[in-house]
Amino acid sequence: MTETIRNFVVFEGGDGSGTTTQLSLLERRFRGNAMGLVFHPTCEPTDGPVGALIRSVLEKKIALHPLALARLFAADRAEHLYGPGGIIERSGRGELVVSDRYVLSSLVYQGIECGDELPRTLNAPFPAPELLLFFDLDPQTACERLKNRPALELYEHLEFQQKVREKYLSLIGEYQKSGGRVEIIDASKSQEEAAAEVWRVILKMPILKTGR
Ligand code: TYD
């Protein structure tokens, strides 16, 4: 496995699995009690210029070939990691950085669309997080939850989401075998129960035990 970034956590899961909600609940918990830490929630696609371009593809405002989109996700990630105020800079100075999606999203989603080789090659140089939380939810329930949204994005349909879950499960097995640390969160539970599970896992991180 590639190098690991300390103090960096990633949330992964299919669309509708609640990663975004859980990240804001975690942020709220840290706001209540920062425990001497700076907590930095972030996400991919980012809100930078490449992320904005990706968002307009996801919202179906513009169309791009999957081979081009795979490269944009990797470019957005490089800026997210190495750019000013990015993951490397913040985690390096002792902040706890938690990202809603990272490399595994590309290996799963672009892997389905483009085949495994390109996303693997584009993402091989990126370092691994200290910890990955996978929010596991059956795609049928996830799609029911998505129905409450004002508009469905590019990948938000049942047939694709079934492939997404299958691929996550197989790649997570591979990732664990190569030494990656993963915790599986049962996303079928209530928001509060899932948040409590997330909190239990986060509390075990060395940065929270030593205060830095
Ligand atoms: P998501 O993170 O679910 O945010 P929101 O629902 O708030 O818009 O949406 C991002 C979408 O982009 C999701 O369908 C997964 C997809 N995606 C990829 O295909 N590859 C990637 O590398 C990343 C980071 C996301």
CSV table of C-alpha atoms in Angstrom, one decimal, residues 11-186:
chain,number,residue,atom,x,y,z
A,11,PHE,CA,-16.3,8.5,4.5
A,12,GLU,CA,-17.4,6.3,1.6
A,13,GLY,CA,-20.6,4.7,0.5
A,14,GLY,CA,-23.2,4.6,-2.3
A,15,ASP,CA,-25.4,7.6,-3.1
A,16,GLY,CA,-28.1,8.0,-0.3
A,17,SER,CA,-26.0,6.1,2.3
A,18,GLY,CA,-25.8,9.2,4.4
A,19,THR,CA,-22.1,10.1,4.3
A,20,THR,CA,-22.9,13.9,3.9
A,21,THR,CA,-25.4,13.9,6.8
A,22,GLN,CA,-23.1,11.9,9.1
A,23,LEU,CA,-20.2,14.3,8.4
A,24,SER,CA,-22.3,17.3,9.4
A,25,LEU,CA,-23.4,15.5,12.5
A,26,LEU,CA,-19.8,14.8,13.4
A,27,GLU,CA,-18.9,18.4,12.8
A,28,ARG,CA,-21.7,19.4,15.1
A,29,ARG,CA,-20.4,17.1,17.8
A,30,PHE,CA,-16.9,18.6,17.5
A,31,ARG,CA,-18.4,22.1,17.7
A,32,GLY,CA,-19.9,21.1,21.0
A,33,ASN,CA,-16.7,19.7,22.3
A,34,ALA,CA,-13.6,20.3,20.2
A,35,MET,CA,-11.4,18.3,22.6
A,36,GLY,CA,-8.5,20.5,21.9
A,37,LEU,CA,-8.7,19.7,18.2
A,38,VAL,CA,-9.2,21.6,15.0
A,39,PHE,CA,-11.8,19.5,13.0
A,40,HIS,CA,-11.9,20.1,9.3
A,41,PRO,CA,-14.8,18.5,7.3
A,42,THR,CA,-14.3,18.5,3.5
A,43,CYS,CA,-15.6,16.7,0.5
A,44,GLU,CA,-15.1,15.5,-3.1
A,45,PRO,CA,-16.0,16.8,-5.6
A,46,THR,CA,-14.5,19.9,-3.9
A,47,ASP,CA,-15.8,23.4,-4.2
A,48,GLY,CA,-12.8,24.4,-6.2
A,49,PRO,CA,-12.8,25.1,-10.0
A,50,VAL,CA,-12.4,21.5,-11.1
A,51,GLY,CA,-15.0,20.3,-8.5
A,52,ALA,CA,-17.4,22.9,-9.9
A,53,LEU,CA,-17.0,21.5,-13.4
A,54,ILE,CA,-17.5,18.0,-12.1
A,55,ARG,CA,-20.7,19.1,-10.3
A,56,SER,CA,-22.2,20.4,-13.5
A,57,VAL,CA,-21.6,17.0,-15.1
A,58,LEU,CA,-23.2,15.2,-12.2
A,59,GLU,CA,-26.2,17.6,-12.4
A,60,LYS,CA,-26.4,16.8,-16.1
A,61,LYS,CA,-25.9,20.4,-17.2
A,62,ILE,CA,-23.0,19.4,-19.4
A,63,ALA,CA,-21.9,16.0,-20.7
A,64,LEU,CA,-18.4,14.7,-20.7
A,65,HIS,CA,-17.0,11.3,-21.8
A,66,PRO,CA,-16.4,9.0,-18.7
A,67,LEU,CA,-12.7,8.9,-19.7
A,68,ALA,CA,-12.5,12.7,-19.3
A,69,LEU,CA,-14.5,12.7,-16.1
A,70,ALA,CA,-12.2,10.1,-14.5
A,71,ARG,CA,-9.3,12.5,-15.1
A,72,LEU,CA,-11.2,15.4,-13.7
A,73,PHE,CA,-11.9,13.6,-10.4
A,74,ALA,CA,-8.2,12.8,-10.2
A,75,ALA,CA,-7.2,16.4,-10.9
A,76,ASP,CA,-9.7,17.7,-8.3
A,77,ARG,CA,-8.2,15.2,-5.8
A,78,ALA,CA,-4.7,16.4,-6.4
A,79,GLU,CA,-5.7,20.0,-5.7
A,80,HIS,CA,-7.7,18.8,-2.6
A,81,LEU,CA,-4.6,17.0,-1.3
A,82,TYR,CA,-1.7,19.3,-2.2
A,83,GLY,CA,-3.3,22.7,-2.8
A,84,PRO,CA,-3.2,25.6,-0.2
A,85,GLY,CA,-5.3,24.7,2.8
A,86,GLY,CA,-5.5,21.1,1.5
A,87,ILE,CA,-5.5,17.8,3.2
A,88,ILE,CA,-1.8,17.4,3.5
A,89,GLU,CA,-1.2,20.8,4.9
A,90,ARG,CA,-4.0,20.6,7.5
A,91,SER,CA,-3.5,17.0,8.7
A,92,GLY,CA,0.3,17.8,8.8
A,93,ARG,CA,-0.3,20.5,11.3
A,94,GLY,CA,-2.4,18.3,13.5
A,95,GLU,CA,-6.0,19.0,12.4
A,96,LEU,CA,-8.4,16.1,12.1
A,97,VAL,CA,-9.5,16.1,8.4
A,98,VAL,CA,-12.5,14.1,7.4
A,99,SER,CA,-13.5,13.9,3.7
A,100,ASP,CA,-16.8,12.9,2.3
A,101,ARG,CA,-15.4,10.6,-0.5
A,102,TYR,CA,-11.9,10.1,-1.8
A,103,VAL,CA,-9.9,7.6,-4.0
A,104,LEU,CA,-12.3,4.6,-3.4
A,105,SER,CA,-15.2,6.6,-5.0
A,106,SER,CA,-13.2,6.8,-8.2
A,107,LEU,CA,-12.1,3.2,-8.1
A,108,VAL,CA,-15.8,2.2,-7.7
A,109,TYR,CA,-17.8,4.7,-9.9
A,110,GLN,CA,-15.2,5.3,-12.6
A,111,GLY,CA,-14.2,1.6,-12.4
A,112,ILE,CA,-17.8,0.8,-13.4
A,113,GLU,CA,-17.9,3.3,-16.2
A,114,CYS,CA,-14.4,3.0,-17.6
A,115,GLY,CA,-13.0,-0.3,-16.4
A,116,ASP,CA,-10.6,-0.7,-13.6
A,117,GLU,CA,-7.3,0.2,-15.3
A,118,LEU,CA,-7.6,3.9,-15.8
A,119,PRO,CA,-8.9,4.9,-12.3
A,120,ARG,CA,-6.3,2.6,-10.7
A,121,THR,CA,-3.5,4.2,-12.7
A,122,LEU,CA,-4.7,7.8,-12.0
A,123,ASN,CA,-5.2,7.2,-8.3
A,124,ALA,CA,-2.2,5.0,-7.5
A,125,PRO,CA,0.1,7.9,-6.5
A,126,PHE,CA,-2.4,9.3,-3.9
A,127,PRO,CA,-1.7,8.5,-0.2
A,128,ALA,CA,-4.2,6.4,1.8
A,129,PRO,CA,-6.2,7.8,4.7
A,130,GLU,CA,-5.5,6.6,8.3
A,131,LEU,CA,-9.0,5.3,8.5
A,132,LEU,CA,-11.9,4.7,6.1
A,133,LEU,CA,-15.5,4.4,7.2
A,134,PHE,CA,-17.8,2.6,4.8
A,135,PHE,CA,-21.5,3.4,5.1
A,136,ASP,CA,-23.2,0.2,4.0
A,137,LEU,CA,-26.8,0.3,2.8
A,138,ASP,CA,-28.8,-1.8,0.5
A,139,PRO,CA,-29.3,0.1,-2.8
A,140,GLN,CA,-33.1,-0.3,-2.8
A,141,THR,CA,-33.3,1.6,0.6
A,142,ALA,CA,-30.7,4.1,-0.6
A,143,CYS,CA,-32.8,4.9,-3.8
A,144,GLU,CA,-35.9,5.3,-1.7
A,145,ARG,CA,-34.1,7.9,0.4
A,146,LEU,CA,-32.9,9.6,-2.8
A,147,LYS,CA,-36.5,10.1,-4.0
A,148,ASN,CA,-36.8,13.0,-1.5
A,149,ARG,CA,-34.2,15.0,-3.3
A,150,PRO,CA,-35.3,17.8,-5.7
A,151,ALA,CA,-33.4,16.2,-8.7
A,152,LEU,CA,-31.5,13.0,-9.3
A,153,GLU,CA,-27.8,13.2,-10.3
A,154,LEU,CA,-25.9,11.2,-12.9
A,155,TYR,CA,-25.3,8.0,-10.9
A,156,GLU,CA,-28.5,8.1,-8.8
A,157,HIS,CA,-30.5,5.2,-10.1
A,158,LEU,CA,-31.0,1.7,-8.8
A,159,GLU,CA,-29.2,-0.3,-11.5
A,160,PHE,CA,-26.0,1.7,-11.2
A,161,GLN,CA,-26.2,1.8,-7.3
A,162,GLN,CA,-26.4,-2.0,-7.3
A,163,LYS,CA,-23.1,-2.2,-9.1
A,164,VAL,CA,-21.7,0.5,-6.8
A,165,ARG,CA,-22.4,-1.6,-3.7
A,166,GLU,CA,-21.1,-4.8,-5.1
A,167,LYS,CA,-17.9,-3.0,-6.2
A,168,TYR,CA,-17.4,-1.2,-2.9
A,169,LEU,CA,-17.7,-4.5,-1.0
A,170,SER,CA,-15.1,-6.3,-3.3
A,171,LEU,CA,-12.6,-3.4,-3.3
A,172,ILE,CA,-12.9,-2.9,0.5
A,173,GLY,CA,-11.9,-6.6,1.0
A,174,GLU,CA,-8.9,-6.0,-1.3
A,175,TYR,CA,-8.0,-2.7,0.5
A,176,GLN,CA,-8.2,-4.4,4.0
A,177,LYS,CA,-5.9,-7.3,2.7
A,178,SER,CA,-3.4,-4.7,1.6
A,179,GLY,CA,-3.3,-3.2,5.2
A,180,GLY,CA,-5.9,-0.4,4.9
A,181,ARG,CA,-8.0,0.2,8.0
A,182,VAL,CA,-11.7,0.1,7.4
A,183,GLU,CA,-14.8,0.3,9.7
A,184,ILE,CA,-18.1,-0.7,8.3
A,185,ILE,CA,-21.1,1.4,9.5
A,186,ASP,CA,-24.6,0.0,9.3
